[in-house]
Coordinates of C-alpha atoms in Angstrom, one line a residue:
M1 CA 28.2 -13.6 -22.8
K2 CA 30.7 -11.7 -24.9
Y3 CA 33.9 -10.9 -23.4
E4 CA 34.7 -7.5 -23.8
A5 CA 37.9 -7.1 -21.9
S6 CA 40.8 -6.0 -23.9
R7 CA 44.2 -7.8 -24.4
A8 CA 45.8 -5.5 -22.3
T9 CA 43.0 -6.0 -19.5
R10 CA 43.6 -9.7 -19.7
I11 CA 47.1 -9.6 -19.5
A12 CA 47.1 -7.3 -16.3
A13 CA 44.6 -9.5 -14.7
F14 CA 46.2 -12.7 -15.4
L15 CA 49.7 -11.3 -14.4
C16 CA 48.4 -9.7 -11.1
F17 CA 46.5 -13.4 -10.2
C18 CA 50.3 -15.1 -11.2
I19 CA 52.0 -12.7 -9.0
S20 CA 49.9 -13.4 -5.9
A21 CA 51.3 -16.6 -6.0
F22 CA 54.4 -15.3 -5.3
L23 CA 54.3 -12.4 -2.9
P24 CA 51.8 -11.0 -0.4
L25 CA 49.2 -8.7 -1.6
S26 CA 50.9 -5.6 -0.2
S27 CA 53.9 -6.4 -2.2
V28 CA 51.8 -7.2 -5.4
A29 CA 50.4 -3.7 -5.2
R30 CA 53.7 -2.2 -4.3
E31 CA 55.6 -3.8 -7.0
Y32 CA 53.1 -4.1 -9.7
G33 CA 50.5 -1.3 -9.3
V34 CA 47.3 -3.4 -8.4
N35 CA 45.6 0.1 -7.6
G36 CA 47.4 2.2 -10.4
T37 CA 49.5 1.2 -13.7
V38 CA 50.3 -2.3 -13.9
A39 CA 54.0 -3.0 -14.7
F40 CA 54.1 -6.0 -17.0
E41 CA 57.0 -7.9 -15.5
F42 CA 56.8 -11.5 -15.0
P43 CA 57.9 -13.0 -12.6
P44 CA 58.5 -10.5 -10.0
A45 CA 61.7 -9.0 -9.1
K46 CA 64.0 -11.4 -7.2
S47 CA 65.9 -10.9 -4.1
D48 CA 69.9 -12.0 -3.9
P49 CA 70.7 -15.5 -3.6
Q50 CA 69.8 -17.2 0.0
L51 CA 71.6 -19.5 2.0
R52 CA 69.4 -22.7 2.3
V53 CA 68.6 -23.7 5.8
D54 CA 66.2 -27.0 6.0
V55 CA 64.5 -27.6 9.3
R56 CA 62.9 -30.9 9.5
G57 CA 59.7 -32.1 11.2
D58 CA 58.9 -34.7 13.5
E59 CA 60.8 -37.8 12.4
R60 CA 59.4 -40.3 15.0
S61 CA 57.8 -42.5 12.3
L62 CA 58.8 -45.6 10.9
D63 CA 58.3 -44.3 7.5
D64 CA 61.3 -42.6 5.7
P65 CA 61.6 -38.7 7.0
W66 CA 61.5 -36.1 4.1
S67 CA 64.8 -35.2 2.8
L68 CA 66.5 -32.6 0.4
V69 CA 67.1 -34.3 -2.6
Q70 CA 68.5 -31.9 -4.9
E71 CA 68.6 -28.1 -5.8
L72 CA 67.8 -27.1 -9.1
W73 CA 68.7 -24.6 -11.3
D74 CA 67.4 -23.4 -14.6
A75 CA 70.2 -21.1 -15.6
D76 CA 74.0 -20.8 -14.9
T77 CA 74.5 -20.7 -11.3
S78 CA 76.6 -17.9 -11.7
R79 CA 73.8 -15.6 -13.0
P80 CA 70.8 -15.6 -10.3
E81 CA 69.5 -12.6 -12.2
L82 CA 68.6 -15.4 -14.9
W83 CA 67.1 -18.0 -12.5
N84 CA 63.3 -18.4 -13.1
A85 CA 63.0 -22.3 -11.5
Y86 CA 59.7 -22.1 -10.2
P87 CA 57.4 -25.1 -10.2
V88 CA 54.2 -25.1 -12.1
G89 CA 53.6 -29.4 -12.7
M90 CA 55.2 -32.6 -11.6
A91 CA 54.7 -36.0 -12.4
M92 CA 56.3 -39.6 -12.0
S93 CA 56.1 -42.4 -14.0
H94 CA 56.2 -46.1 -12.6
E95 CA 59.4 -46.7 -14.3
G96 CA 61.2 -44.3 -12.2
R97 CA 61.1 -41.5 -14.8
G98 CA 59.7 -38.2 -14.0
Y99 CA 59.4 -34.6 -15.0
I100 CA 59.4 -31.3 -13.0
A101 CA 58.0 -28.2 -15.2
M102 CA 59.4 -24.8 -14.6
L103 CA 58.5 -21.5 -16.0
H104 CA 60.9 -22.3 -18.8
T105 CA 61.9 -25.6 -18.7
V106 CA 61.6 -28.9 -17.6
F107 CA 63.6 -30.9 -15.2
G108 CA 63.6 -34.7 -15.9
T109 CA 64.9 -38.1 -13.9
L110 CA 65.4 -41.4 -15.0
D111 CA 66.7 -43.2 -11.5
G112 CA 63.3 -42.9 -9.9
G113 CA 63.9 -39.3 -8.4
H114 CA 67.4 -39.4 -7.0
T115 CA 69.1 -37.0 -9.4
W116 CA 67.6 -34.5 -11.7
Y117 CA 68.8 -32.8 -15.0
N118 CA 67.9 -29.6 -16.9
M119 CA 66.3 -31.1 -20.1
D120 CA 67.3 -27.8 -21.8
P121 CA 70.7 -28.6 -23.6
F122 CA 71.5 -24.6 -23.6
P123 CA 70.1 -23.0 -20.5
P124 CA 70.5 -19.1 -20.2
P125 CA 72.8 -17.6 -20.9
F126 CA 72.9 -19.8 -24.2
V127 CA 70.5 -19.9 -27.0
G128 CA 69.4 -22.7 -28.9
G129 CA 68.2 -26.1 -28.4
P130 CA 64.1 -27.3 -28.0
F131 CA 63.4 -24.9 -25.5
T132 CA 64.5 -21.7 -27.0
A133 CA 60.8 -20.9 -27.9
L134 CA 60.0 -21.0 -24.2
R135 CA 61.9 -17.9 -23.2
A136 CA 60.0 -14.6 -21.9
P137 CA 57.2 -13.7 -23.0
T138 CA 56.4 -17.6 -23.1
Y139 CA 55.6 -19.5 -19.8
I140 CA 54.9 -23.1 -19.2
S141 CA 51.9 -23.2 -17.5
A142 CA 51.0 -26.7 -16.6
L143 CA 52.5 -30.4 -17.2
A144 CA 50.9 -33.7 -17.1
A145 CA 52.3 -37.2 -17.9
R146 CA 50.7 -39.4 -20.4
P147 CA 49.0 -42.2 -18.3
V148 CA 50.4 -45.1 -20.1
K149 CA 52.2 -47.9 -18.1
R150 CA 54.8 -49.0 -20.6
T151 CA 57.9 -51.2 -20.4
I152 CA 61.5 -49.7 -19.9
E153 CA 62.5 -50.5 -23.6
T154 CA 59.4 -48.3 -25.2
A155 CA 58.3 -44.8 -25.1
D156 CA 56.3 -42.7 -22.4
S157 CA 55.6 -38.8 -22.7
F158 CA 54.7 -35.9 -21.1
F159 CA 53.1 -32.7 -22.0
V160 CA 53.0 -29.0 -21.1
T161 CA 50.9 -26.1 -22.0
T162 CA 52.0 -22.7 -22.4
L163 CA 50.9 -19.2 -22.7
R164 CA 52.3 -16.0 -24.7
A165 CA 52.1 -13.0 -22.3
D166 CA 52.1 -10.5 -25.0
A167 CA 49.8 -12.5 -27.4
D168 CA 46.4 -14.5 -27.4
S169 CA 48.2 -17.8 -28.0
G170 CA 49.1 -21.1 -26.0
T171 CA 50.5 -24.1 -27.0
V172 CA 50.5 -27.9 -26.1
R173 CA 53.9 -29.5 -26.2
A174 CA 54.7 -33.3 -26.2
F175 CA 58.0 -35.0 -25.1
R176 CA 58.6 -38.7 -25.7
W177 CA 61.3 -40.7 -24.2
T178 CA 62.6 -43.5 -26.5
T179 CA 66.1 -44.8 -27.1
G180 CA 67.8 -43.3 -24.1
T181 CA 66.9 -39.5 -24.9
W182 CA 64.2 -37.2 -24.8
R183 CA 62.7 -36.1 -28.4
P184 CA 59.8 -33.5 -29.2
A185 CA 56.9 -35.7 -30.3
P186 CA 54.1 -35.7 -32.4
A187 CA 50.5 -34.1 -30.8
A188 CA 51.7 -30.8 -30.4
A189 CA 49.4 -27.9 -31.1
T190 CA 49.2 -24.2 -31.2
I191 CA 45.8 -22.8 -30.0
Q192 CA 44.5 -19.5 -30.6
P193 CA 43.2 -17.0 -29.7
M194 CA 43.7 -18.3 -26.0
W195 CA 46.1 -18.9 -23.0
L196 CA 46.2 -22.3 -21.7
S197 CA 46.5 -22.8 -18.1
Q198 CA 45.4 -26.5 -17.0
I199 CA 46.0 -30.1 -18.6
A200 CA 44.4 -33.4 -17.7
F201 CA 44.4 -36.8 -19.1
S202 CA 41.6 -39.3 -18.7
D203 CA 43.4 -41.8 -20.5
S204 CA 46.4 -42.3 -22.7
L205 CA 44.0 -40.9 -25.6
V206 CA 42.0 -38.4 -24.1
V207 CA 43.3 -35.3 -23.0
N208 CA 41.6 -32.0 -21.8
V209 CA 43.0 -28.5 -22.0
L210 CA 41.8 -25.8 -20.2
A211 CA 42.0 -22.0 -20.5
D212 CA 40.7 -20.2 -17.9
Q213 CA 41.5 -16.7 -18.6
F214 CA 39.4 -17.4 -21.5
G215 CA 36.8 -19.7 -20.2
R216 CA 37.4 -22.0 -23.0
I217 CA 38.2 -26.0 -23.0
V218 CA 40.1 -28.0 -25.9
R219 CA 40.0 -31.6 -26.0
N220 CA 41.8 -34.2 -27.8
D221 CA 40.3 -37.9 -27.9
S222 CA 42.5 -39.6 -30.2
L223 CA 46.3 -38.3 -29.7
G224 CA 48.4 -39.3 -32.4
R225 CA 50.4 -37.9 -35.4
D226 CA 47.3 -36.4 -36.9
S227 CA 45.3 -35.7 -33.9
T228 CA 42.8 -32.9 -33.9
W229 CA 42.1 -30.7 -31.2
D230 CA 38.7 -29.6 -30.6
L231 CA 37.2 -26.4 -29.1
L232 CA 34.3 -27.4 -26.7
P233 CA 31.0 -25.1 -26.8
F234 CA 31.5 -24.1 -23.3
N235 CA 32.3 -20.3 -22.1
F236 CA 33.2 -20.0 -18.5
F237 CA 34.0 -16.4 -18.1
G238 CA 34.7 -14.4 -14.7
G239 CA 37.4 -16.7 -12.7
Y240 CA 40.7 -18.5 -12.5
L241 CA 41.9 -21.8 -12.1
A242 CA 45.1 -22.8 -10.3
G243 CA 47.2 -25.3 -9.3
T244 CA 46.7 -28.9 -11.0
A245 CA 43.5 -30.3 -12.2
A246 CA 42.5 -34.0 -11.6
A247 CA 41.1 -36.9 -13.9
V248 CA 40.4 -39.9 -12.5
G249 CA 37.6 -42.3 -14.2
N250 CA 35.1 -40.3 -15.7
L251 CA 35.8 -37.4 -13.5
V252 CA 37.6 -34.4 -14.6
I253 CA 37.8 -31.6 -12.3
A254 CA 39.9 -28.2 -11.7
S255 CA 39.4 -25.4 -9.1
G256 CA 40.1 -21.6 -8.5
S257 CA 37.7 -18.9 -8.0
Q258 CA 35.3 -21.9 -9.4
Q259 CA 34.9 -25.7 -9.9
W260 CA 35.2 -26.6 -13.6
I261 CA 33.7 -30.3 -13.4
S262 CA 32.9 -32.8 -16.4
R263 CA 31.6 -36.5 -15.4
S264 CA 31.9 -37.4 -19.0
R265 CA 35.7 -37.7 -19.4
G266 CA 35.6 -34.2 -20.6
Q267 CA 32.7 -34.3 -23.1
V268 CA 30.4 -32.0 -21.3
W269 CA 31.3 -29.3 -18.3
H270 CA 29.6 -27.3 -16.2
V271 CA 30.6 -24.6 -13.4
E272 CA 30.0 -24.9 -9.7
P273 CA 30.9 -22.3 -6.9
A274 CA 34.6 -22.8 -5.3
V275 CA 35.4 -25.3 -2.7
D276 CA 36.3 -22.5 -0.5
S277 CA 34.7 -19.0 -0.4
L278 CA 38.4 -17.5 -1.0
G279 CA 38.8 -19.9 -3.6
D280 CA 41.2 -22.9 -3.9
V281 CA 44.9 -23.8 -5.7
G282 CA 44.5 -27.5 -7.0
V283 CA 42.7 -30.7 -6.5
S284 CA 43.6 -34.4 -6.4
F285 CA 41.6 -37.6 -6.2
S286 CA 42.8 -40.9 -5.5
D287 CA 39.5 -42.1 -7.0
S288 CA 36.5 -41.0 -8.5
L289 CA 34.9 -40.4 -5.2
H290 CA 37.5 -39.1 -2.8
G291 CA 39.4 -36.2 -3.3
F292 CA 41.3 -33.3 -1.5
S293 CA 41.0 -29.4 -2.6
G294 CA 43.9 -27.2 -1.0
G295 CA 43.8 -23.6 -0.6
G296 CA 45.0 -20.4 1.2
I297 CA 45.8 -16.7 1.5
V298 CA 48.8 -14.7 2.2
S299 CA 47.2 -11.3 3.3
P300 CA 46.0 -10.0 5.9
A301 CA 47.7 -13.2 7.3
P302 CA 49.0 -16.0 5.9
A303 CA 46.8 -19.3 5.9
G304 CA 46.2 -22.3 4.2
W305 CA 43.5 -25.3 4.2
V306 CA 42.0 -28.6 2.9
H307 CA 38.9 -29.5 1.9
R308 CA 37.7 -33.1 1.2
T309 CA 35.3 -34.8 -0.8
D310 CA 34.0 -38.7 -0.6
D311 CA 31.2 -38.4 -3.2
G312 CA 33.2 -37.1 -6.4
A313 CA 32.9 -33.5 -5.9
V314 CA 29.3 -33.2 -5.2
N315 CA 30.0 -31.9 -1.4
W316 CA 32.8 -30.8 0.1
S317 CA 33.7 -30.6 3.8
E318 CA 34.3 -27.7 5.7
R319 CA 38.4 -26.6 6.1
L320 CA 40.3 -29.7 7.6
L321 CA 43.9 -28.1 8.2
E322 CA 44.9 -24.9 9.6
A323 CA 48.1 -24.1 8.2
P324 CA 50.5 -21.1 8.6
F325 CA 51.0 -20.7 5.3
P326 CA 48.9 -21.0 2.1
I327 CA 48.3 -24.7 0.7
R328 CA 49.6 -24.9 -3.1
A329 CA 49.4 -28.1 -3.9
V330 CA 47.5 -31.6 -2.8
V331 CA 47.8 -35.3 -3.2
R332 CA 45.0 -38.1 -2.0
Y333 CA 46.8 -41.3 -2.6
S334 CA 44.2 -43.3 -1.1
D335 CA 40.8 -43.0 1.0
S336 CA 42.8 -42.5 4.3
V337 CA 46.2 -41.3 3.3
G338 CA 47.4 -37.9 1.8
W339 CA 49.7 -35.0 1.8
A340 CA 49.2 -31.1 1.5
A341 CA 52.0 -28.7 0.8
G342 CA 52.4 -24.7 0.4
G343 CA 54.1 -21.8 1.4
Y344 CA 55.0 -18.2 0.1
I345 CA 57.9 -16.0 -0.9
D346 CA 58.3 -12.5 0.8
G347 CA 61.1 -10.5 -0.8
D348 CA 64.0 -12.3 0.3
A349 CA 62.5 -14.7 2.5
A350 CA 60.1 -17.8 2.2
I351 CA 58.4 -20.2 4.4
G352 CA 57.0 -23.5 3.4
G353 CA 56.3 -27.0 4.4
I354 CA 54.2 -30.2 4.0
Y355 CA 51.3 -31.9 6.1
K356 CA 50.5 -35.6 6.0
T357 CA 47.2 -37.2 7.0
T358 CA 46.4 -40.9 7.6
D359 CA 42.7 -40.3 8.7
A360 CA 41.1 -39.0 5.0
G361 CA 42.1 -35.3 6.3
L362 CA 40.6 -35.2 9.9
T363 CA 43.9 -35.0 11.4
W364 CA 47.3 -33.6 9.7
S365 CA 50.7 -33.6 11.2
Q366 CA 53.8 -31.4 9.8
E367 CA 56.4 -33.5 8.4
L368 CA 58.5 -30.7 6.6
T369 CA 59.2 -27.1 7.5
V370 CA 61.7 -25.3 4.8
N371 CA 62.5 -21.8 3.5
A372 CA 60.8 -22.3 0.3
E373 CA 57.6 -22.2 -1.0
I374 CA 56.4 -25.6 -2.1
R375 CA 54.3 -25.8 -5.3
A376 CA 54.1 -29.3 -6.7
L377 CA 53.4 -32.8 -5.4
T378 CA 53.2 -36.4 -6.8
A379 CA 53.3 -39.8 -5.1
T380 CA 53.6 -43.0 -7.2
H381 CA 54.6 -46.7 -7.1
I382 CA 58.0 -46.4 -8.3
T383 CA 58.4 -49.9 -7.1
P384 CA 55.9 -52.6 -6.2
A385 CA 56.9 -52.5 -2.4
Y386 CA 57.1 -48.6 -1.9
V387 CA 55.3 -45.5 -2.4
D388 CA 57.7 -42.4 -3.1
V389 CA 56.3 -38.9 -2.4
F390 CA 58.0 -36.0 -4.1
A391 CA 57.7 -32.4 -3.8
A392 CA 59.2 -29.2 -5.8
G393 CA 59.5 -25.9 -4.6
A394 CA 61.0 -22.5 -5.1
Y395 CA 63.7 -20.8 -2.5
P396 CA 63.3 -16.9 -2.7
D397 CA 66.2 -16.2 -5.3
F398 CA 63.9 -18.6 -7.6
H399 CA 66.3 -21.7 -7.8
A400 CA 64.3 -24.9 -6.9
G401 CA 64.7 -27.6 -4.6
V402 CA 63.3 -31.3 -4.7
W403 CA 62.4 -33.1 -1.5
S404 CA 61.1 -37.0 -1.2
T405 CA 60.1 -39.4 1.2
R406 CA 59.3 -43.2 0.8
L407 CA 56.4 -45.2 2.6
Y408 CA 56.3 -49.1 2.8
W409 CA 53.4 -49.8 0.7
P410 CA 53.2 -53.3 -1.2
D411 CA 51.0 -53.2 -4.2
S412 CA 48.9 -56.4 -3.8
S413 CA 47.3 -55.4 -7.3
L414 CA 50.1 -56.6 -9.2
G415 CA 49.5 -60.3 -8.4
G416 CA 53.3 -61.5 -8.9
P417 CA 56.3 -61.4 -6.9
I418 CA 57.0 -58.2 -4.8
L419 CA 60.6 -57.7 -4.1
F420 CA 61.8 -55.4 -1.1
A421 CA 65.0 -54.7 0.8
D422 CA 65.1 -54.7 4.7
P423 CA 66.8 -52.0 5.4
D424 CA 66.4 -50.1 2.1
T425 CA 68.6 -47.4 3.1
L426 CA 72.4 -48.3 4.3
A427 CA 74.1 -45.2 5.5
F428 CA 77.7 -46.3 5.9
G429 CA 78.8 -42.9 7.3
I430 CA 82.3 -42.0 7.6
V431 CA 84.6 -44.3 5.6
E432 CA 88.3 -43.0 5.1
A433 CA 89.6 -42.7 1.4
G434 CA 91.1 -45.7 0.3
A435 CA 89.5 -47.9 3.2
R436 CA 86.2 -50.0 2.7
D437 CA 83.1 -51.2 4.6
T438 CA 80.4 -53.6 4.2
L439 CA 76.8 -53.3 5.4
R440 CA 74.1 -56.0 5.1
S441 CA 70.5 -55.9 3.7
V442 CA 68.0 -58.9 3.4
L443 CA 66.0 -59.1 0.0
R444 CA 62.2 -60.7 0.6
N445 CA 59.9 -61.8 -1.7
I446 CA 56.3 -60.8 -0.3
G447 CA 54.5 -61.3 -3.5
Q448 CA 52.6 -64.6 -4.5
T449 CA 54.9 -66.0 -7.2
A450 CA 58.7 -66.8 -7.4
V451 CA 61.3 -64.5 -8.5
T452 CA 64.8 -64.9 -9.9
L453 CA 67.9 -62.5 -9.1
F454 CA 70.4 -61.1 -11.4
A455 CA 73.0 -59.0 -11.0
L456 CA 73.2 -55.4 -8.9
D457 CA 72.7 -52.3 -11.1
T458 CA 74.8 -49.7 -9.3
R459 CA 74.5 -46.7 -11.4
G460 CA 78.2 -45.9 -10.9
G461 CA 79.5 -44.6 -7.6
R462 CA 81.5 -46.2 -5.3
F463 CA 79.2 -49.2 -4.1
S464 CA 79.3 -52.6 -4.8
Q465 CA 78.1 -56.0 -4.4
V466 CA 80.1 -58.5 -2.2
N467 CA 78.2 -61.9 -2.7
S468 CA 76.9 -62.8 -5.9
L469 CA 73.1 -63.9 -6.0
V470 CA 73.2 -64.5 -9.8
G471 CA 70.5 -67.0 -10.2
T472 CA 69.0 -67.0 -6.6
V473 CA 64.9 -67.9 -6.8
L474 CA 63.1 -66.6 -4.1
Q475 CA 59.9 -68.3 -3.6
P476 CA 56.9 -66.3 -1.9
G477 CA 58.1 -65.9 1.9
D478 CA 61.8 -66.2 1.1
S479 CA 64.8 -64.0 1.8
V480 CA 68.4 -63.7 1.1
E481 CA 71.1 -61.8 2.4
L482 CA 72.8 -59.2 0.2
L483 CA 75.7 -57.4 1.2
V484 CA 76.9 -54.1 -0.2
Q485 CA 80.7 -52.4 0.3
F486 CA 81.6 -49.0 0.3
A487 CA 85.1 -48.2 -1.0
P488 CA 85.8 -44.4 -1.5
E489 CA 89.1 -43.7 -3.3
E490 CA 88.9 -39.9 -2.9
P491 CA 87.3 -37.8 -0.3
G492 CA 83.8 -36.8 -1.0
L493 CA 80.1 -37.0 0.0
Y494 CA 78.7 -40.1 -2.0
R495 CA 74.9 -40.8 -2.4
T496 CA 73.2 -43.2 -5.2
A497 CA 70.6 -45.7 -5.4
I498 CA 71.3 -49.3 -6.4
D499 CA 68.8 -52.1 -8.2
Q500 CA 68.5 -55.7 -7.5
L501 CA 67.5 -56.8 -11.2
N502 CA 65.1 -59.7 -11.3
N503 CA 63.7 -61.7 -14.5
V504 CA 60.3 -59.8 -14.1
G505 CA 61.8 -56.5 -14.7
Q506 CA 60.9 -55.1 -11.4
R507 CA 63.1 -52.6 -9.5
C508 CA 64.2 -53.5 -6.0
E509 CA 65.6 -50.3 -4.7
I510 CA 68.4 -49.8 -2.0
I511 CA 69.6 -46.2 -1.1
C512 CA 73.2 -45.8 0.0
S513 CA 75.4 -43.2 0.9
G514 CA 78.6 -42.7 2.7
L515 CA 81.1 -39.8 3.5
A516 CA 84.9 -40.2 3.2
P517 CA 86.4 -37.2 5.0
T518 CA 89.9 -37.6 4.5
A519 CA 92.6 -39.5 2.0
A520 CA 94.2 -42.1 3.3
T521 CA 97.3 -40.6 2.8
G522 CA 96.7 -37.4 4.8
G523 CA 94.9 -35.6 2.4
N524 CA 93.0 -32.3 3.3
P525 CA 89.5 -32.8 4.7
V526 CA 86.7 -32.8 2.3
I527 CA 83.8 -30.0 3.1
I528 CA 81.2 -31.5 4.7
R529 CA 77.8 -29.6 3.6
E530 CA 75.0 -31.6 5.5
L531 CA 74.7 -33.1 9.2
A532 CA 75.5 -37.0 8.4
L533 CA 74.7 -39.5 11.0
D534 CA 75.5 -43.6 11.2
V535 CA 75.0 -46.2 13.5
W536 CA 77.4 -49.1 14.0
P537 CA 76.7 -52.3 14.3
N538 CA 73.1 -52.1 13.3
P539 CA 71.5 -54.1 14.2
G540 CA 73.4 -54.9 17.4
N541 CA 72.6 -56.2 21.0
A542 CA 74.2 -54.1 23.6
E543 CA 76.6 -50.9 22.5
F544 CA 76.3 -49.1 19.2
T545 CA 78.9 -46.5 18.2
L546 CA 77.3 -43.2 16.3
K547 CA 79.5 -41.7 13.8
F548 CA 78.1 -38.2 12.6
A549 CA 79.8 -35.3 10.8
L550 CA 79.1 -31.7 11.5
P551 CA 79.3 -29.2 8.6
R552 CA 80.2 -26.2 11.1
A553 CA 80.9 -26.1 14.8
G554 CA 78.3 -25.8 17.1
D555 CA 76.7 -27.8 20.1
V556 CA 74.8 -31.0 19.5
T557 CA 72.2 -32.8 21.0
L558 CA 71.9 -36.5 20.6
N559 CA 68.4 -38.1 21.3
I560 CA 67.0 -41.9 21.6
F561 CA 63.5 -42.4 21.0
D562 CA 61.6 -45.7 21.1
V563 CA 59.2 -46.5 18.6
T564 CA 56.3 -44.8 19.9
G565 CA 58.4 -41.4 19.9
R566 CA 59.1 -41.4 23.7
L567 CA 62.3 -39.8 24.5
V568 CA 64.5 -42.7 26.3
D569 CA 67.9 -41.4 26.4
T570 CA 69.9 -37.9 25.7
Q571 CA 73.4 -36.6 25.8
S572 CA 74.1 -32.7 25.2
L573 CA 77.6 -32.2 23.7
D574 CA 78.9 -29.0 23.9
A575 CA 80.9 -26.9 21.2
L576 CA 82.1 -29.4 19.1
P577 CA 84.2 -28.4 16.2
A578 CA 83.2 -29.3 12.5
G579 CA 84.4 -32.4 11.0
S580 CA 83.8 -36.2 12.3
H581 CA 82.8 -37.4 15.7
T582 CA 81.8 -40.6 17.2
R583 CA 79.9 -41.3 20.6
V584 CA 78.6 -44.8 22.2
W585 CA 75.0 -45.7 23.1
N586 CA 75.1 -48.2 25.8
A587 CA 71.8 -50.0 25.4
A588 CA 72.4 -52.9 27.6
N589 CA 69.5 -51.9 30.2
F590 CA 66.5 -51.2 27.2
A591 CA 64.6 -54.1 26.1
S592 CA 64.7 -55.5 22.3
G593 CA 62.9 -53.3 19.8
I594 CA 63.3 -50.6 17.2
Y595 CA 64.7 -47.1 18.3
F596 CA 65.7 -43.9 16.6
A597 CA 68.7 -41.9 17.3
R598 CA 68.5 -38.3 16.4
I599 CA 71.3 -35.9 16.5
E600 CA 70.8 -32.0 16.4
S601 CA 72.8 -29.2 15.7
G602 CA 71.4 -25.6 15.2
T603 CA 68.6 -26.1 12.7
E604 CA 69.6 -29.0 11.5
L605 CA 68.5 -32.6 12.1
A606 CA 69.6 -36.3 11.2
T607 CA 68.0 -39.4 12.1
K608 CA 68.9 -43.2 12.3
K609 CA 66.6 -45.9 13.1
I610 CA 68.5 -48.7 15.3
M611 CA 67.4 -52.2 15.5
L612 CA 68.2 -53.8 19.0
L613 CA 68.3 -57.9 19.4
K614 CA 69.2 -59.3 22.7

């Protein structure tokens, strides 16, 4: 079939489809003239910067609750008209490095997702550096990490696809981490005449790039300095793809108004009808059989859904989730566990959130609600004991946010030692500047072989190890106490991740946080930007002191839940001023076990696990 549409028609169709991801259909028609003349503006006009308000969902779980890690700006923070931090792809490596692709740049992390930085050394309004070519009219369309597990001393890489909105061309660009920095890598290509929209790796050598608006597929099966890109003889016109593609085993699949499927690692392709009659936006597979597909609409009423398959996309279920916003990204991490996230932006407002399932999608619980449109999800074993899940989304003013959660999930397939910390989060709460406090964690080896401990890597900050564990050998089943000290010298809110190093190169990560509200000499109070809660002693056997910091004055409710989520005690505290406060929970009449203290003020929540031992 010959493709007769003109370049202008294809650009108009693509822009209208892309913009529909940002705004309700009525806004698309008003701003972009779907029923009239198309204005070539991409992305849409942005609202004024908005105040962030995060409303966390049900936190009554032994897993860590979702939390906002960081807000991201791809341009000068004083120039909101230049912001374009709208996520189009996300990936994490097992070494703790990761990437979030925005429309014009990529953000990276080197410490397991705790801090993110703009990889563009000259963000707008400056000009220069390796990302200069990615300004309008060139846009990043997708990102994928090369699936090679390497040691931390050698290279790993990620690839992005791009399109030029004013021409029929796209590029595949590679970046490689080596010797402590990111560098443009070989295997980059300019592919004409088409825009590139999806990328999926079957393994470290085989990559498939899809161009949905042109119905074509480009494949490379020998990535390297002199690799060649082959245009496959398949033409799939008349549809669109959205979200992320998936590749696992021999299966490669992308979804949208159609399904593009290969069961031969990308050598042979065919098209199937869409998973949902209204189209889907992204797929994820835990293996070659078990997958999720998500989708949604914003008009006439916002709605989102998830479908599942257990036979490698031969058959799909009916809708398994009814969300109040479109689902933009899904992750199926195992046969039973997965996540779905989404949202939408409407002018100067937005709503989004994240759902989790533990029964293969039959039931879902909403774990996070935010005033942002979540666009990207990824999950990985950064450390052998835990699965870390990350989400990225855009606020109405087009700066971005990164959220994360962590699940205790030992990777038994490793066969060696598995070191983890209990607890793995040390919240020191409020410690005056110039003072110090010490908290305890226990390091356990739940693996199959012995491990030798080295020094602690504190990554800077004001946290240090009190007791030396250098040379300590932990046999399978052994444990040892670790004491960590928080000693702030100046007022501030401190948060970092420290690693207990060992002889096999595993990272045993402990997240530490603390607040120093005043200097020891009576300096001015530090600005408290988020609700913070700490409990001491923990573990304890009778009375617990709950220390909390309010970013603003207001009424406060303190609730205590048991491990089943049942409310067992509550206190209402009216009209507290902003600043630091303490309250006591008397647990003398409660049975030993795990409890959760949750403090609520307005729309803000903070939760802390309490261990009662008698």
